[in-house]
PDB file of C-alpha atoms in Angstrom:
ATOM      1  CA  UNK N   1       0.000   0.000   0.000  1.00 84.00           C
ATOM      2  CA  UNK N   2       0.627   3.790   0.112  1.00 88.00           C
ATOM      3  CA  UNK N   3       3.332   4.695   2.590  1.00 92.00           C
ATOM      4  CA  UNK N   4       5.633   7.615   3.528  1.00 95.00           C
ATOM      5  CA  UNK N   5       9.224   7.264   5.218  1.00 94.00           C
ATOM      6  CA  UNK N   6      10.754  10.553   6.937  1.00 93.00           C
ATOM      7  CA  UNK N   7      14.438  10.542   8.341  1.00 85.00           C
ATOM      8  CA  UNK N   8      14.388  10.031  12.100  1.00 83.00           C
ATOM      9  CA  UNK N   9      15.217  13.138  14.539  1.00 84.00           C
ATOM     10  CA  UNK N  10      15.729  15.030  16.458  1.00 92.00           C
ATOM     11  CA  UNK N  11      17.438  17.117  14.363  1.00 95.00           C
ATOM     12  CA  UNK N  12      19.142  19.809  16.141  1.00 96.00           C
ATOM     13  CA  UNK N  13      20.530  22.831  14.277  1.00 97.00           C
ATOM     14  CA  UNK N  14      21.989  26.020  14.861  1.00 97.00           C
ATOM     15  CA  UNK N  15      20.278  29.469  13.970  1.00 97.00           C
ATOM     16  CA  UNK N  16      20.895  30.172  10.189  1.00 96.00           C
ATOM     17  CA  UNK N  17      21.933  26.458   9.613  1.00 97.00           C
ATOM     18  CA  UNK N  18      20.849  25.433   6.511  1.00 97.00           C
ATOM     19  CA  UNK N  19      17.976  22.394   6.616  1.00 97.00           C
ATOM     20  CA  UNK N  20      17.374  19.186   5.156  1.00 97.00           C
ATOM     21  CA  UNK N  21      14.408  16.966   6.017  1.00 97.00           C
ATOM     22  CA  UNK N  22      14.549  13.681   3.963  1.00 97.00           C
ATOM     23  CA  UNK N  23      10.988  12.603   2.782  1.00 97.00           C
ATOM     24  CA  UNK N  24      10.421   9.651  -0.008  1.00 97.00           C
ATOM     25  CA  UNK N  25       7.030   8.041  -0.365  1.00 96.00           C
ATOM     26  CA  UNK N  26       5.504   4.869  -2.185  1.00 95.00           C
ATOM     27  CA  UNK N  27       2.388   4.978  -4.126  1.00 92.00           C
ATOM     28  CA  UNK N  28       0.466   3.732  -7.255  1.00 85.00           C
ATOM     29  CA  UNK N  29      -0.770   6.644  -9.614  1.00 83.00           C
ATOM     30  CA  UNK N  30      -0.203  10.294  -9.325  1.00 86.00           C
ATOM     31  CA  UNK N  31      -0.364  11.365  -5.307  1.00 92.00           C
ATOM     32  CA  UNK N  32      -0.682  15.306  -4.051  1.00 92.00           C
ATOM     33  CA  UNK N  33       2.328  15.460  -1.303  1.00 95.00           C
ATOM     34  CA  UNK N  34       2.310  17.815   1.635  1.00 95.00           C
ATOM     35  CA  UNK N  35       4.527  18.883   4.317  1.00 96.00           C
ATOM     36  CA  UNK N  36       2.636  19.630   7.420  1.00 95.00           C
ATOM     37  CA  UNK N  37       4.015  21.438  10.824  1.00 95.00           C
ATOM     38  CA  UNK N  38       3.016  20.931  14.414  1.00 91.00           C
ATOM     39  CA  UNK N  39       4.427  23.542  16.872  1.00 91.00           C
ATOM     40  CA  UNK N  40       3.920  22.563  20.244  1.00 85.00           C
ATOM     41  CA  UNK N  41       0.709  22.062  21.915  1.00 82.00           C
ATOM     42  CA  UNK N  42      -0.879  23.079  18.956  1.00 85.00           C
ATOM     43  CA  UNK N  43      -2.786  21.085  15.638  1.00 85.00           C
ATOM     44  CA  UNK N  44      -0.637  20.470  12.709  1.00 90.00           C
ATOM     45  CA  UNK N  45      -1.096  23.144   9.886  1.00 91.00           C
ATOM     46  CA  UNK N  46      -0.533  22.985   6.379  1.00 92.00           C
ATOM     47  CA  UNK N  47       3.147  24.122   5.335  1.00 96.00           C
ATOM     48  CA  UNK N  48       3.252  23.261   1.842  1.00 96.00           C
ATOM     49  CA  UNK N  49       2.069  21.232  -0.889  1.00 94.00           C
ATOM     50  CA  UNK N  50       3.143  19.897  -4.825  1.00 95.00           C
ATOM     51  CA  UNK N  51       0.237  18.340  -6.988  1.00 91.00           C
ATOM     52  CA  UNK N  52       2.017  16.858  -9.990  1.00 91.00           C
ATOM     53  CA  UNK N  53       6.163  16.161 -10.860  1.00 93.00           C
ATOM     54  CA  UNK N  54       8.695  18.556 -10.887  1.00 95.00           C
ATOM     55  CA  UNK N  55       6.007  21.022  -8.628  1.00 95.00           C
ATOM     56  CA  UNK N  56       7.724  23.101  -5.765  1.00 97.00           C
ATOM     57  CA  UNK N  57       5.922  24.005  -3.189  1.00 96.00           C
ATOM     58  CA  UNK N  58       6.692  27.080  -0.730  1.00 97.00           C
ATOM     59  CA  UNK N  59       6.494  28.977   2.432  1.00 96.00           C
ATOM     60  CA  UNK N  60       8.137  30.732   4.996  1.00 95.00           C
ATOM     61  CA  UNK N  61      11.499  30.247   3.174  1.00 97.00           C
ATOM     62  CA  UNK N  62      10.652  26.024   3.275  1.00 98.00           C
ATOM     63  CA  UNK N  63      11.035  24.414  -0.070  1.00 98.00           C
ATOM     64  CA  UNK N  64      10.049  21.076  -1.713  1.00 98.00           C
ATOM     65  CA  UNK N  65      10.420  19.675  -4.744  1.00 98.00           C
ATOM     66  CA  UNK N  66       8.333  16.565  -6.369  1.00 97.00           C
ATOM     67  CA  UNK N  67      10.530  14.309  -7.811  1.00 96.00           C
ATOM     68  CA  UNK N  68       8.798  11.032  -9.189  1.00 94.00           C
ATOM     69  CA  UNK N  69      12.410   9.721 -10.390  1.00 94.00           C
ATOM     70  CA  UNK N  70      13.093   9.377  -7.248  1.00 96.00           C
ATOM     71  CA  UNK N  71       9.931   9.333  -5.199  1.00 96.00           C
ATOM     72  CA  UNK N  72      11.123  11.546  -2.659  1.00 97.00           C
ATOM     73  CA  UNK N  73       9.940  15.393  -1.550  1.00 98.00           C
ATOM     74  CA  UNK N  74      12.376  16.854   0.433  1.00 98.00           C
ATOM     75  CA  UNK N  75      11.786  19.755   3.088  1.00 98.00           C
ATOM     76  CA  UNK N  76      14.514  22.402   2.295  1.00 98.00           C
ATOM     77  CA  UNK N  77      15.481  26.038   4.203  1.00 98.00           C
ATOM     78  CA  UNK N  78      18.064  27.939   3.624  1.00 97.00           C
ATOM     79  CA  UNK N  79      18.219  29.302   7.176  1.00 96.00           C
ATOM     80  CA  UNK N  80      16.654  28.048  10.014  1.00 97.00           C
ATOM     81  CA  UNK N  81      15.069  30.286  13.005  1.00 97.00           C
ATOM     82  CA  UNK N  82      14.688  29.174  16.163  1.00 96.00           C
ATOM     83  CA  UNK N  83      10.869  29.683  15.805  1.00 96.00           C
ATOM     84  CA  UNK N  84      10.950  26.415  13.285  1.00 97.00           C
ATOM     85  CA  UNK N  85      11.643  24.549  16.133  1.00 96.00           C
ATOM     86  CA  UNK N  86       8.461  22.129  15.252  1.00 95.00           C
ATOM     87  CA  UNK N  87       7.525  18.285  14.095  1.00 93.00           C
ATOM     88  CA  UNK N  88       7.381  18.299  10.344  1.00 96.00           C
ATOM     89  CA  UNK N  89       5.435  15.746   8.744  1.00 95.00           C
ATOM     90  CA  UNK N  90       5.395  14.436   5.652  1.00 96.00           C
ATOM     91  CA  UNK N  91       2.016  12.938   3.569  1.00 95.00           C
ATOM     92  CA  UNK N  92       0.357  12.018   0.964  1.00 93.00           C
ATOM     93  CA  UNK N  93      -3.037  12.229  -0.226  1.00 90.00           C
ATOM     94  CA  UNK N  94      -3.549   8.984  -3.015  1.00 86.00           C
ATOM     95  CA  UNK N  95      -4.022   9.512  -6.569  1.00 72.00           C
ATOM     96  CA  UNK N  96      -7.038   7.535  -6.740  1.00 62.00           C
ATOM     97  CA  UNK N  97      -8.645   9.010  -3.569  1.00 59.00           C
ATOM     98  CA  UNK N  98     -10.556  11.952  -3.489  1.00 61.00           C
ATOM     99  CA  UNK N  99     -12.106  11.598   0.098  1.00 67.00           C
ATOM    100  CA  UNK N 100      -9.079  13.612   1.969  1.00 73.00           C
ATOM    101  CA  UNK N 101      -7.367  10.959   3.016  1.00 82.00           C
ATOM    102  CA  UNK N 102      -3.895  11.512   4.157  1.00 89.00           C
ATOM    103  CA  UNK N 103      -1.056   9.270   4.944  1.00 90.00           C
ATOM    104  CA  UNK N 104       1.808  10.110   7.280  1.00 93.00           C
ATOM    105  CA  UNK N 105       5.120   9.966   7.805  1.00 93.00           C
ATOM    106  CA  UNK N 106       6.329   9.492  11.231  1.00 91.00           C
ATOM    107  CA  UNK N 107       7.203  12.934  11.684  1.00 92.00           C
ATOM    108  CA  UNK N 108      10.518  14.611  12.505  1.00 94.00           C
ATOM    109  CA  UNK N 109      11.239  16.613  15.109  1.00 94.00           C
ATOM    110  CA  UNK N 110      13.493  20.009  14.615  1.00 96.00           C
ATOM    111  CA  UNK N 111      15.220  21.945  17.465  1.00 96.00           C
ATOM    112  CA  UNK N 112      17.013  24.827  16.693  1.00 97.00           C
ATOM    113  CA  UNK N 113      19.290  26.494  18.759  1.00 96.00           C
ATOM    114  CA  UNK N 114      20.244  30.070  19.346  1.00 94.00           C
TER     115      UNK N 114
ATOM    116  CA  UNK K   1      -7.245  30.664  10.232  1.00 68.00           C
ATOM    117  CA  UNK K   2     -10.315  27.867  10.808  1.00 83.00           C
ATOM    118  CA  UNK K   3      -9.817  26.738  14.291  1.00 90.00           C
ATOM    119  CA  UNK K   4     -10.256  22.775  15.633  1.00 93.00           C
ATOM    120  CA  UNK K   5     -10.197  22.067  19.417  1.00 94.00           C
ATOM    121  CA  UNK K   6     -10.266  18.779  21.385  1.00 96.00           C
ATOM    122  CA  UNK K   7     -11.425  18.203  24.315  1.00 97.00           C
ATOM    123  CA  UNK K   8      -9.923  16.975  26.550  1.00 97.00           C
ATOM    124  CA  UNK K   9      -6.226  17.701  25.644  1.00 95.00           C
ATOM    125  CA  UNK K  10      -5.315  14.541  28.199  1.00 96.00           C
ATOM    126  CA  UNK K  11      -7.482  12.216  29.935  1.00 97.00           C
ATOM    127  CA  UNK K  12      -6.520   9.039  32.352  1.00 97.00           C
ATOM    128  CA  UNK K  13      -9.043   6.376  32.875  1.00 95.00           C
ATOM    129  CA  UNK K  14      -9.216   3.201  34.600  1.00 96.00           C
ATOM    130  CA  UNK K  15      -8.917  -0.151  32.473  1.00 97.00           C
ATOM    131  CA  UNK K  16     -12.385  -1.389  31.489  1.00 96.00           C
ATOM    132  CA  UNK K  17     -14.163   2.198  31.416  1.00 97.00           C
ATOM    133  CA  UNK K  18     -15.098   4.415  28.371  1.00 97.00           C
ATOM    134  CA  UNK K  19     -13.833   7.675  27.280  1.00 97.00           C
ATOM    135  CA  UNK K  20     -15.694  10.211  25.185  1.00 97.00           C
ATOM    136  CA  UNK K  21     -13.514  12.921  22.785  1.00 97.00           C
ATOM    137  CA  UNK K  22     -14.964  15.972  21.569  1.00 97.00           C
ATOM    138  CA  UNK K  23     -13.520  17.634  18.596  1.00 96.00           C
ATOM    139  CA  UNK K  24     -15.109  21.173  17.377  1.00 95.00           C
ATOM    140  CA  UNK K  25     -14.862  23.196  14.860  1.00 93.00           C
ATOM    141  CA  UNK K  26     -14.841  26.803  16.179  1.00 93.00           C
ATOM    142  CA  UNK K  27     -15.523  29.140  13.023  1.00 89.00           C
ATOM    143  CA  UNK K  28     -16.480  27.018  10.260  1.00 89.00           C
ATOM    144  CA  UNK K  29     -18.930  24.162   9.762  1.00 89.00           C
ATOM    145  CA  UNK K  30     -16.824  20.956   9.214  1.00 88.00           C
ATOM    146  CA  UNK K  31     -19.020  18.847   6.772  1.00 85.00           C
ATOM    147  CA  UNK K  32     -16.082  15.883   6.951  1.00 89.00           C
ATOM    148  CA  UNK K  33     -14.042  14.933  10.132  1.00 92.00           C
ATOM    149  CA  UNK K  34     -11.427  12.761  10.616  1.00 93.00           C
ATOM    150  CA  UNK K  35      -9.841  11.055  13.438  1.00 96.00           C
ATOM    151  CA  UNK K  36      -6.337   9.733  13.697  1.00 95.00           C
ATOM    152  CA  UNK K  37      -4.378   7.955  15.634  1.00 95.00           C
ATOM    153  CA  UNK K  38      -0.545   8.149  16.830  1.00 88.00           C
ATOM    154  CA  UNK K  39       1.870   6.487  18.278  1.00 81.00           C
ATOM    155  CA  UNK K  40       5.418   7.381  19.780  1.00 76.00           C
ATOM    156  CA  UNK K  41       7.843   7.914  16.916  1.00 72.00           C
ATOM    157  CA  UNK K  42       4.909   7.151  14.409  1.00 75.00           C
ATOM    158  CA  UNK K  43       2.722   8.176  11.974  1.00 81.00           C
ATOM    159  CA  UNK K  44      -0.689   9.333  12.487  1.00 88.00           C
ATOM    160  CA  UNK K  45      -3.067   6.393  11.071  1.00 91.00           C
ATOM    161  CA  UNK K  46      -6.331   7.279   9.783  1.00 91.00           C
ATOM    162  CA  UNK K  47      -8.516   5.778  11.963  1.00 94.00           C
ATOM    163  CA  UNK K  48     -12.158   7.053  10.390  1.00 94.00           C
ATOM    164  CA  UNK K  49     -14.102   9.545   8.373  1.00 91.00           C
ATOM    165  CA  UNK K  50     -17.223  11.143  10.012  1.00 89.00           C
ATOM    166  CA  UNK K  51     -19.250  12.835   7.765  1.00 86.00           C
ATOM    167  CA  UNK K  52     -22.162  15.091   9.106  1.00 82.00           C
ATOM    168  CA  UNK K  53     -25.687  13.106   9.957  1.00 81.00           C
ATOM    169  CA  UNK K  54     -23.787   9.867   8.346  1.00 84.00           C
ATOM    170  CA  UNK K  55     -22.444   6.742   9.871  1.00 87.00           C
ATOM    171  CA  UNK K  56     -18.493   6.941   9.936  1.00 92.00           C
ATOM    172  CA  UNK K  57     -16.337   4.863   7.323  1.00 92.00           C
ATOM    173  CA  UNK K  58     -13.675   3.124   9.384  1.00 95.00           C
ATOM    174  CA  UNK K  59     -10.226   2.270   7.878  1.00 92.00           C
ATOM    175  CA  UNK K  60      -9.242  -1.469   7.253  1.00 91.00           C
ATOM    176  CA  UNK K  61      -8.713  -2.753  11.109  1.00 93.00           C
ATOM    177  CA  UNK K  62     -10.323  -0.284  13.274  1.00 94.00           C
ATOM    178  CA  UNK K  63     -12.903  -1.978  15.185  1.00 94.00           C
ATOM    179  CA  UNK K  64     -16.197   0.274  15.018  1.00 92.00           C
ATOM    180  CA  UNK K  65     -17.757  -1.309  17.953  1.00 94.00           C
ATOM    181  CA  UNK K  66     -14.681  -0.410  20.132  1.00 96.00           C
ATOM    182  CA  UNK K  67     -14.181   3.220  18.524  1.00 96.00           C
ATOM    183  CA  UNK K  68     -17.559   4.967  18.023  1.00 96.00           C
ATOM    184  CA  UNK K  69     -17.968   7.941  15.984  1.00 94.00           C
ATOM    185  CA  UNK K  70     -20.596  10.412  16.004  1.00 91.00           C
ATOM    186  CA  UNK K  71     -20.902  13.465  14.026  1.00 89.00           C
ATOM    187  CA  UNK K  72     -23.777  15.119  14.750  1.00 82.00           C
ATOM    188  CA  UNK K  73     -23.476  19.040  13.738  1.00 89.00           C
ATOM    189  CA  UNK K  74     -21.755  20.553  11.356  1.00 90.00           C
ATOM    190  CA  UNK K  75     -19.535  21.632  14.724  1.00 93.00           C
ATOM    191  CA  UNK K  76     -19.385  18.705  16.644  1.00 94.00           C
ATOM    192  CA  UNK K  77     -17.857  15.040  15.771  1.00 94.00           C
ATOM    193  CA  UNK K  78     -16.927  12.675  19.137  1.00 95.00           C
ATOM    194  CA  UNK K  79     -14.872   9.285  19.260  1.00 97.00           C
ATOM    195  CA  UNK K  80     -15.375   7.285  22.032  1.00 97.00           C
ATOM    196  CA  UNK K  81     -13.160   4.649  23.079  1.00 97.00           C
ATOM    197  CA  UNK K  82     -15.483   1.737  24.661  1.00 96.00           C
ATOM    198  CA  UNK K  83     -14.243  -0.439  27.261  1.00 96.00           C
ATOM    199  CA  UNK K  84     -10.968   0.992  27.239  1.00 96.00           C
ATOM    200  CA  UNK K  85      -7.730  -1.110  27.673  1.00 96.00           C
ATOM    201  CA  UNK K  86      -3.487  -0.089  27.900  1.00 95.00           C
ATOM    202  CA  UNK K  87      -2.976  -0.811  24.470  1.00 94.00           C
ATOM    203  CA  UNK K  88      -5.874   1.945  23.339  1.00 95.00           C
ATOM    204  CA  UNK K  89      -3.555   4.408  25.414  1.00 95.00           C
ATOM    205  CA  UNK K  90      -2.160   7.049  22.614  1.00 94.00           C
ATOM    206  CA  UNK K  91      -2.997  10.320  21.159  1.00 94.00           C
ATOM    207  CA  UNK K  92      -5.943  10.660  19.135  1.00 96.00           C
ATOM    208  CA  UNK K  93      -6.111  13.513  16.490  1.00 96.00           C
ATOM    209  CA  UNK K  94      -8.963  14.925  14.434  1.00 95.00           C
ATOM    210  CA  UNK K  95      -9.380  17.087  11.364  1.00 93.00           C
ATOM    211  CA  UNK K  96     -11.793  18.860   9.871  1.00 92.00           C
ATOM    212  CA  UNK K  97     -12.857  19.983   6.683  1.00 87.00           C
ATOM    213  CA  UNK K  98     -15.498  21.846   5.028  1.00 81.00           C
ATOM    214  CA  UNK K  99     -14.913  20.987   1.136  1.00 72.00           C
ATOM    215  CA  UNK K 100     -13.113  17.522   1.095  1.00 64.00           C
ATOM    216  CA  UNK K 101     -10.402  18.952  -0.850  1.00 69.00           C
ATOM    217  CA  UNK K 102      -7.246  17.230   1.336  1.00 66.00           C
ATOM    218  CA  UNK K 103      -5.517  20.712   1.968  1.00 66.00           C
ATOM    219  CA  UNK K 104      -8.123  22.557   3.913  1.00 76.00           C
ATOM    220  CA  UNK K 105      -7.900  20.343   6.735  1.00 85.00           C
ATOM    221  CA  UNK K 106      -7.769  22.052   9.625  1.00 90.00           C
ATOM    222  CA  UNK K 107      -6.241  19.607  12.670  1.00 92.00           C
ATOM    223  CA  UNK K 108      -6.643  19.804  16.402  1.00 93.00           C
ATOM    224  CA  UNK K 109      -4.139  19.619  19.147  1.00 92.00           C
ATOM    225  CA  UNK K 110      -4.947  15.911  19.869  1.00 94.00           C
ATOM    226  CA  UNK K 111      -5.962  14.152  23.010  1.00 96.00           C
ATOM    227  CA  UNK K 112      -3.277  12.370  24.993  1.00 95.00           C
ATOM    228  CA  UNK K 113      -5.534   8.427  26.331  1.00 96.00           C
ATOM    229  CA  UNK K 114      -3.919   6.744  29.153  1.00 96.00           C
ATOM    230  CA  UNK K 115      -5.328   3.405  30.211  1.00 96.00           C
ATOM    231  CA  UNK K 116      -4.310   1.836  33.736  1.00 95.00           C
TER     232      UNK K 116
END
């Protein structure tokens, strides 16, 4: 079935480090991928999304990229702030599925110090 | 921003008992909710999807006599856990949604279960 691996944390960075969140997902058909961010004690929001190949999604300064070559949607930023200091996960909503359904990664969690 | 609560953000209950979960949506009317579940270190799994005045469609392996959802306002969806044991301890997350379209979920801060 539909899954979603995420690199294990904590990663701990430095302000202005630059970041790297490893994402790569398995699926049949064409899936919508999403990067989603919980800060603490509060629901996970909606950080950015790619519908189709080669699609970059953005905000805040976070990047990702769709790659179907190589499955994978990677959470980039160029430098951190200590107010990203968050669980980012990654998901997928199937290509065949058009009820909402997401899929999750297992989440990573970021700490960035000052 | 459409704001989700949960209530309550941690309960404890003795083994055997039930436990009700109330998730809200604050400033919309959530025609689809959905309630997740997560372990330490894991993903969230879909558990169900509540749609308003309908009976939930539980994911492959959820037992719906165990884990009963009710959605019965466009505000209002609640999971209860029936006859609670340790291994239903975890937290329980739901969304909400007011057009089905995946990104407009809007999540809540999840309940933390323990089970004695």
């Amino acid at each position: 079935g539909d899954s979603v691996t995420q690199m294990e944390g904590p990663v701990t960075l430095s302000e202005e480090a630059f970041l790297t969140i490893n994402c790569t997902y398995t699926a049949t058909g064409y899936p919508s991928l999403f990067w989603y961010v919980q800060y603490p004690g509060e629901g996970l929001q909606l950080l950015l999304k790619a519908t189709k190949a080669d699609d970059k999604g953005s905000n805040k300064g976070f990047e990702a990229t769709y790659r179907k070559e190589t499955t994978s949607f990677h959470l980039e930023k160029g430098s951190v702030q200590v107010s990203d200091s968050a669980v980012y996960f990654c998901a997928l909503s199937p290509g065949s599925s058009n009820t909402g359904k997401l899929i999750f990664g297992q989440g990573t969690t970021l700490q960035v110090k000052p | 921003g459409a704001v989700v609560s949960q209530h309550p953000s941690w309960v404890i209950c003795k083994s055997g008992t039930s436990v009700k979960i109330e998730c809200r949506s604050l400033d919309f009317q959530a025609t689809t909710m959905f309630w997740y579940r997560q372990f330490p270190k894991q993903s969230l799994m879909l558990m169900a999807t509540s749609n308003e005045g309908s009976k939930a469609t539980y994911e492959q392996g959820v037992e719906k006599d165990k884990f009963l959802i009710n959605h019965a306002s466009l505000t209002l969806s609640t999971l209860t856990v029936t006859s609670a044991h340790p291994e239903d301890s975890s937290f329980y997350i739901c969304s909400a949604t007011t057009s089905g379209v995946v990104d407009e979920q809007f999540f809540g801060p999840g309940t933390r279960l323990t089970v004695l």
